[in-house]
mmCIF file of C-alpha atoms in Angstrom:
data_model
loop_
_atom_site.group_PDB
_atom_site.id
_atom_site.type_symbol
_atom_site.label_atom_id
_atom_site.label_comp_id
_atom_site.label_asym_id
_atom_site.label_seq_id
_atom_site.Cartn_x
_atom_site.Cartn_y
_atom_site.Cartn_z
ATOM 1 C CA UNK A 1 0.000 0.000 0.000
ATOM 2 C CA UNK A 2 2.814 2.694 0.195
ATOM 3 C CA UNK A 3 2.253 3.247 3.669
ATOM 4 C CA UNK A 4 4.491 5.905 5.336
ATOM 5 C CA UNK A 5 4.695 4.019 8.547
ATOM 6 C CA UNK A 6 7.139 1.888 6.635
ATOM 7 C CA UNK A 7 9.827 4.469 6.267
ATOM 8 C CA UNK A 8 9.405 5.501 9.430
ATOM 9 C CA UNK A 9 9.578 1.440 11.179
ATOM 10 C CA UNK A 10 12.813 0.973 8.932
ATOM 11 C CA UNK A 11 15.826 0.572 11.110
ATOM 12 C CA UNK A 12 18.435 0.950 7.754
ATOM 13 C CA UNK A 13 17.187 4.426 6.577
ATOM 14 C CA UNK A 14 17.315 4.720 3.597
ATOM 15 C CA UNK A 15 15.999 1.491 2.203
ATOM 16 C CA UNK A 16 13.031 3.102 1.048
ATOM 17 C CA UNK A 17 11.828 6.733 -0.343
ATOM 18 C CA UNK A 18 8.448 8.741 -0.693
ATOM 19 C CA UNK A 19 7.502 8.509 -4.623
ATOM 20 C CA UNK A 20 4.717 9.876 -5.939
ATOM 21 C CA UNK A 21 3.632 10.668 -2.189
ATOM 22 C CA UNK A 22 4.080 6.457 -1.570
ATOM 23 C CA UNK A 23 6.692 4.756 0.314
ATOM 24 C CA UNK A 24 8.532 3.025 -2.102
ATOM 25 C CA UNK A 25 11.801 0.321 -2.413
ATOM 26 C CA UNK A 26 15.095 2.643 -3.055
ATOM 27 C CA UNK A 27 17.901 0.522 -2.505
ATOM 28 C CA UNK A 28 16.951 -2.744 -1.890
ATOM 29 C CA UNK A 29 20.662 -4.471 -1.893
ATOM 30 C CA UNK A 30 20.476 -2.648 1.565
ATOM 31 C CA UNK A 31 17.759 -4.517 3.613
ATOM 32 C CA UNK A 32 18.375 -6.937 5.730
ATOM 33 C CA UNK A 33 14.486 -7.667 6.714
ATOM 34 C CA UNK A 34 14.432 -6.642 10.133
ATOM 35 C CA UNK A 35 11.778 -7.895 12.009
ATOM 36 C CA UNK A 36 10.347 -4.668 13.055
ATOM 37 C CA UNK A 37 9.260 -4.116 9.711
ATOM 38 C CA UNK A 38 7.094 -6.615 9.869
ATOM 39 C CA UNK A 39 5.674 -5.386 13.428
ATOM 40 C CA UNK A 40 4.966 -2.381 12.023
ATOM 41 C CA UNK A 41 2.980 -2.858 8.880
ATOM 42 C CA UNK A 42 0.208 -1.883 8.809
ATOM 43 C CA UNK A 43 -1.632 -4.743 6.862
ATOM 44 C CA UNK A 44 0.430 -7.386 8.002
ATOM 45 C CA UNK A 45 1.849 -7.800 4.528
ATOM 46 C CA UNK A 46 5.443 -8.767 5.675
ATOM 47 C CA UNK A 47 6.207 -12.117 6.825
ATOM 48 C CA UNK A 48 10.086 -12.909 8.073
ATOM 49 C CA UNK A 49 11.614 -16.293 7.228
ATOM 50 C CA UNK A 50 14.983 -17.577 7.058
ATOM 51 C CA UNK A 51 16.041 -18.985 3.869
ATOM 52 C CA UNK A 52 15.883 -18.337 0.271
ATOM 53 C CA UNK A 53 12.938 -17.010 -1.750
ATOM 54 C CA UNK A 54 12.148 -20.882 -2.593
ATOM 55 C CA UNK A 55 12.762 -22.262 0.716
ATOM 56 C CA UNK A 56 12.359 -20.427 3.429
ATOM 57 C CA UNK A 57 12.198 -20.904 7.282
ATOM 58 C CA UNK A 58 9.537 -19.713 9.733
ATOM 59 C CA UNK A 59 10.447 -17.661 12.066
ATOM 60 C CA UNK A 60 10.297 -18.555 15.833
ATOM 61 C CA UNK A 61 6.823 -16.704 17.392
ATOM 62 C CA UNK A 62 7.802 -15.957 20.808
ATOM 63 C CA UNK A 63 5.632 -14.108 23.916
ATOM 64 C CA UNK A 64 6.864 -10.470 25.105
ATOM 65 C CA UNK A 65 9.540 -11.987 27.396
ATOM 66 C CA UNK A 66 10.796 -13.803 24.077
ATOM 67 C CA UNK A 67 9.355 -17.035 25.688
ATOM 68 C CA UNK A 68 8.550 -20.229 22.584
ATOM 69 C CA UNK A 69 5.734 -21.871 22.429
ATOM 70 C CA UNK A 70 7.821 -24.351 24.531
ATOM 71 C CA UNK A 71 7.523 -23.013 28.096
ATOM 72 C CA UNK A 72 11.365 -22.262 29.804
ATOM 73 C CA UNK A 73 12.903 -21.666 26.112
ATOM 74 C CA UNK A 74 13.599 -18.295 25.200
ATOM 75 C CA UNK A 75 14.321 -16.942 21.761
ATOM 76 C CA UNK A 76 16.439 -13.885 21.144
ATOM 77 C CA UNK A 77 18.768 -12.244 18.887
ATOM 78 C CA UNK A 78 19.322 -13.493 15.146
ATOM 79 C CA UNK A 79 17.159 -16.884 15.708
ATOM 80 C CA UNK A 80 14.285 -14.878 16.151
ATOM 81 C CA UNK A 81 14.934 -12.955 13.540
ATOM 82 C CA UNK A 82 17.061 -9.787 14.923
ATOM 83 C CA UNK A 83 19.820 -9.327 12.986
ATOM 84 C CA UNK A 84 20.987 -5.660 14.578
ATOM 85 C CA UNK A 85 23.535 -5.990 17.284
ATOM 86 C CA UNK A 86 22.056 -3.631 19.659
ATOM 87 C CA UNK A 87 18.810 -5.482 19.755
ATOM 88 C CA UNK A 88 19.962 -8.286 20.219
ATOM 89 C CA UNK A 89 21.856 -7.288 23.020
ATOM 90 C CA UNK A 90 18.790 -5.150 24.103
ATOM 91 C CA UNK A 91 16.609 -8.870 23.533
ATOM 92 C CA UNK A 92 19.609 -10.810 25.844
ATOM 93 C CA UNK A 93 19.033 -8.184 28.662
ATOM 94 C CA UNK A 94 15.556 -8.321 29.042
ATOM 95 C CA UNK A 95 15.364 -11.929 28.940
ATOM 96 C CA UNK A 96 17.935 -12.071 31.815
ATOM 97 C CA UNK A 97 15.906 -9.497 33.894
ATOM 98 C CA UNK A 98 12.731 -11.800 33.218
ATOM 99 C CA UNK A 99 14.613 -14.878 34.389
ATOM 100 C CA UNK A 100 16.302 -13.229 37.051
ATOM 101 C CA UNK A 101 12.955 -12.691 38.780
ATOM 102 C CA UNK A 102 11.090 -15.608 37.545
ATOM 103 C CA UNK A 103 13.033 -18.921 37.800
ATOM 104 C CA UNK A 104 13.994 -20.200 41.000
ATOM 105 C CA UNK A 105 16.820 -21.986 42.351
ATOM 106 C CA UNK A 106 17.245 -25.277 43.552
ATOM 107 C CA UNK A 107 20.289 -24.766 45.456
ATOM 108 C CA UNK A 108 21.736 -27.375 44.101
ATOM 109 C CA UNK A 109 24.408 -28.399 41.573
ATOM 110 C CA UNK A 110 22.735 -27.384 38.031
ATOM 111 C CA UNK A 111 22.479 -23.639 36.915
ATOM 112 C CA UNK A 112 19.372 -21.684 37.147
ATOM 113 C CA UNK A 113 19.878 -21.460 32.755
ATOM 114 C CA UNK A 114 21.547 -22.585 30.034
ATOM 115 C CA UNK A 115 22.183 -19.961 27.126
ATOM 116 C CA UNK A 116 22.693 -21.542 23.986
ATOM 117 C CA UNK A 117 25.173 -19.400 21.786
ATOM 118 C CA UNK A 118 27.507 -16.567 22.877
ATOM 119 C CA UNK A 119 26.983 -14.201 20.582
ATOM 120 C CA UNK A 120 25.589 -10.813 21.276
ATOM 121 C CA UNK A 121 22.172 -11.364 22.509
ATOM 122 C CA UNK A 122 23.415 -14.734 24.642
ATOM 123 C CA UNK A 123 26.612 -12.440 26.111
ATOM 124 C CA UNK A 124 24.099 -9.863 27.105
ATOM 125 C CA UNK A 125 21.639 -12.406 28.444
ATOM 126 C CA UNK A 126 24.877 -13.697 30.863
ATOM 127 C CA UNK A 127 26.053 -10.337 31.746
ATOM 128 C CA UNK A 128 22.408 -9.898 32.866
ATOM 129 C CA UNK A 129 22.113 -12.998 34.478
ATOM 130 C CA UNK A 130 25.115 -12.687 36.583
ATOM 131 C CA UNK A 131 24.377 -8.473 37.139
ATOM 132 C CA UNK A 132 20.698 -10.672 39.024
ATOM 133 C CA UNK A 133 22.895 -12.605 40.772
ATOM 134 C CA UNK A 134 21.860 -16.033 38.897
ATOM 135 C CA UNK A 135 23.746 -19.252 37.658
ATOM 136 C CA UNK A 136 24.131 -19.735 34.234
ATOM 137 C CA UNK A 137 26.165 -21.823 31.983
ATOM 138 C CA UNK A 138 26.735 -20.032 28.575
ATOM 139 C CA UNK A 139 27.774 -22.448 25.650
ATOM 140 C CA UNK A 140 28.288 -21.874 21.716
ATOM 141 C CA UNK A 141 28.928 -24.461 18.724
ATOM 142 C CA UNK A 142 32.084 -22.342 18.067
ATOM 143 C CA UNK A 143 33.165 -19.431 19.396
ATOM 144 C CA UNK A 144 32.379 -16.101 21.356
ATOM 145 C CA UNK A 145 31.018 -13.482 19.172
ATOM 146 C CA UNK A 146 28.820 -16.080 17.365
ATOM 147 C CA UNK A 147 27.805 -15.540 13.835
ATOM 148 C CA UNK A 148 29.786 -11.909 14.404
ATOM 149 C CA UNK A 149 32.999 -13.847 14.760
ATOM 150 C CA UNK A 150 32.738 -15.234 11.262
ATOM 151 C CA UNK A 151 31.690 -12.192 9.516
ATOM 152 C CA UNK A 152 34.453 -10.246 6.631
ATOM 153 C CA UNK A 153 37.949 -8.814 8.320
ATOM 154 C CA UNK A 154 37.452 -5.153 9.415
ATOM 155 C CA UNK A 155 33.486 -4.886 8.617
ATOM 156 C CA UNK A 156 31.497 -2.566 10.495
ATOM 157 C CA UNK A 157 29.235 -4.330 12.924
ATOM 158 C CA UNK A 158 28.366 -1.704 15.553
ATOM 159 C CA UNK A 159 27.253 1.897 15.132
ATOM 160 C CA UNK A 160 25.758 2.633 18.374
ATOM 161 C CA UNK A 161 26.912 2.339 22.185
ATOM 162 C CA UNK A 162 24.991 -0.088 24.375
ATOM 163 C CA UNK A 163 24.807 0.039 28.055
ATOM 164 C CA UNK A 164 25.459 -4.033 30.029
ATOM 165 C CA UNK A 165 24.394 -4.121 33.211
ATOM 166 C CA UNK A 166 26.732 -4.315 35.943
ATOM 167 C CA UNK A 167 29.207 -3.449 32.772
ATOM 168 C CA UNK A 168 28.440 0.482 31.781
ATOM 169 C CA UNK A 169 28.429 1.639 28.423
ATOM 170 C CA UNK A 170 29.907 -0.528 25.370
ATOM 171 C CA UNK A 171 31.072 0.585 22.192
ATOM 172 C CA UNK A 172 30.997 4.066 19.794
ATOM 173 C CA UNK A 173 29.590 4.779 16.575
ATOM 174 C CA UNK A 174 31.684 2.940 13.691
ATOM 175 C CA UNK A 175 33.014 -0.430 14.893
ATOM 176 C CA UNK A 176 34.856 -3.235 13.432
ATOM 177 C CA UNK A 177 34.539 -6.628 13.942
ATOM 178 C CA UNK A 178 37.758 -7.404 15.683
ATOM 179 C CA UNK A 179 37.692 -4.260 18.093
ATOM 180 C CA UNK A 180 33.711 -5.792 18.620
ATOM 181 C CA UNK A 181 35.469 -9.273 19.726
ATOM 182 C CA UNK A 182 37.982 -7.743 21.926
ATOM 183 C CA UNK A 183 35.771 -5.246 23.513
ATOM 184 C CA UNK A 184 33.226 -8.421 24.125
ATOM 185 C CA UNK A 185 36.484 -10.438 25.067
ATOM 186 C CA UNK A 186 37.321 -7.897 27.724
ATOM 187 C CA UNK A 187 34.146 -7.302 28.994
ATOM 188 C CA UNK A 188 33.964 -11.564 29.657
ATOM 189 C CA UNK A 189 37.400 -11.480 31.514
ATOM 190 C CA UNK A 190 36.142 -8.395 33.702
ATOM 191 C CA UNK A 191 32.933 -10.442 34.531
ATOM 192 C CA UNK A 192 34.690 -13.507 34.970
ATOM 193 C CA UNK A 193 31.835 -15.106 32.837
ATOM 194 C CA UNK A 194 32.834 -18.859 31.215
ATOM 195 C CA UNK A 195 32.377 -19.007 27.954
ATOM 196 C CA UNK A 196 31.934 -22.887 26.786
ATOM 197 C CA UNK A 197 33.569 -23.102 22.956
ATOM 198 C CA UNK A 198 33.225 -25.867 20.935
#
């Protein structure tokens, strides 16, 4: 339909343009089909999915605490569809404040939760989780940093400063990758949070 409340929901900028007083595609090599596109239409006309434009893969639909359709699993950052580094870290934070005050303890040997990859929105989710004063194992496939870790040499992952709790503020406008790592790398050793590779 054109609507204006497209440009406005778009995250990239300028992805689309007003044309003929519609919102229209502009440079559509740019979008990376953030899910808040898709919150914000206003016919419901987007649908996110992982994949190609054969096969694609349904997106995750998850509660506002991120919570599956499987009670006790949460879904944040890329899986559920948000690419952006600062959402995902903003996703990982308020899924560690919700578990922080909702799962109890048993005292005994096995963590209060298990984040599955430790890239930016499982990091944040552990920085939380220990800033609640919970037990948490944090474990990735490969590495810390996550799909980040595997992106080009010396691309530009970060353009905005994040605040961790328990951390303080995190990173500046224009970021690479590696400078992303290390910062991340730091901010583990300062929080003397285990990372589980491999």
């Amino acid at each position: 339909i054109g609507s204006l409340s497209c440009i406005k929901a778009c995250p990239e900028g300028d992805i689309l343009g007003v044309v003929d007083k519609k919102a229209r595609l502009i440079h559509g090599a740019h979008c990376i089909g953030h899910g808040r596109c898709a919150a914000e239409c206003p016919v419901g006309a987007i649908r996110l999915v992982f994949g190609t434009a054969e096969r694609g893969v349904d997106l995750p639909e998850v509660d506002e605490f991120f919570e599956s359709s499987r009670p006790g699993v949460h879904i944040a950052g890329e899986l559920g569809g948000m690419g952006l580094i600062k959402n995902a870290i903003a996703q990982g934070i308020q899924v560690a404040e919700y578990l922080a005050q909702t799962v109890e303890s048993d005292g005994g040997e096995a963590v209060d939760v298990a984040i599955i990859g430790a890239g930016p929105a499982g990091l944040a989710c552990a920085i939380g989780l220990k800033a609640g004063g919970r037990t948490f194992r944090l474990l990735d496939q490969a590495r810390l940093g996550g799909t980040v870790s595997n992106f080009p040499r010396h691309k530009i992952v970060m353009t905005e400063p994040v605040d961790f709790p328990g951390i303080g503020r995190f990173g500046k406008r224009q970021m690479p990758k590696e400078e992303l790592l290390s910062g991340w790398a730091q901010i583990v050793a300062k929080s003397r949070i285990r990372v589980e590779e491999g």
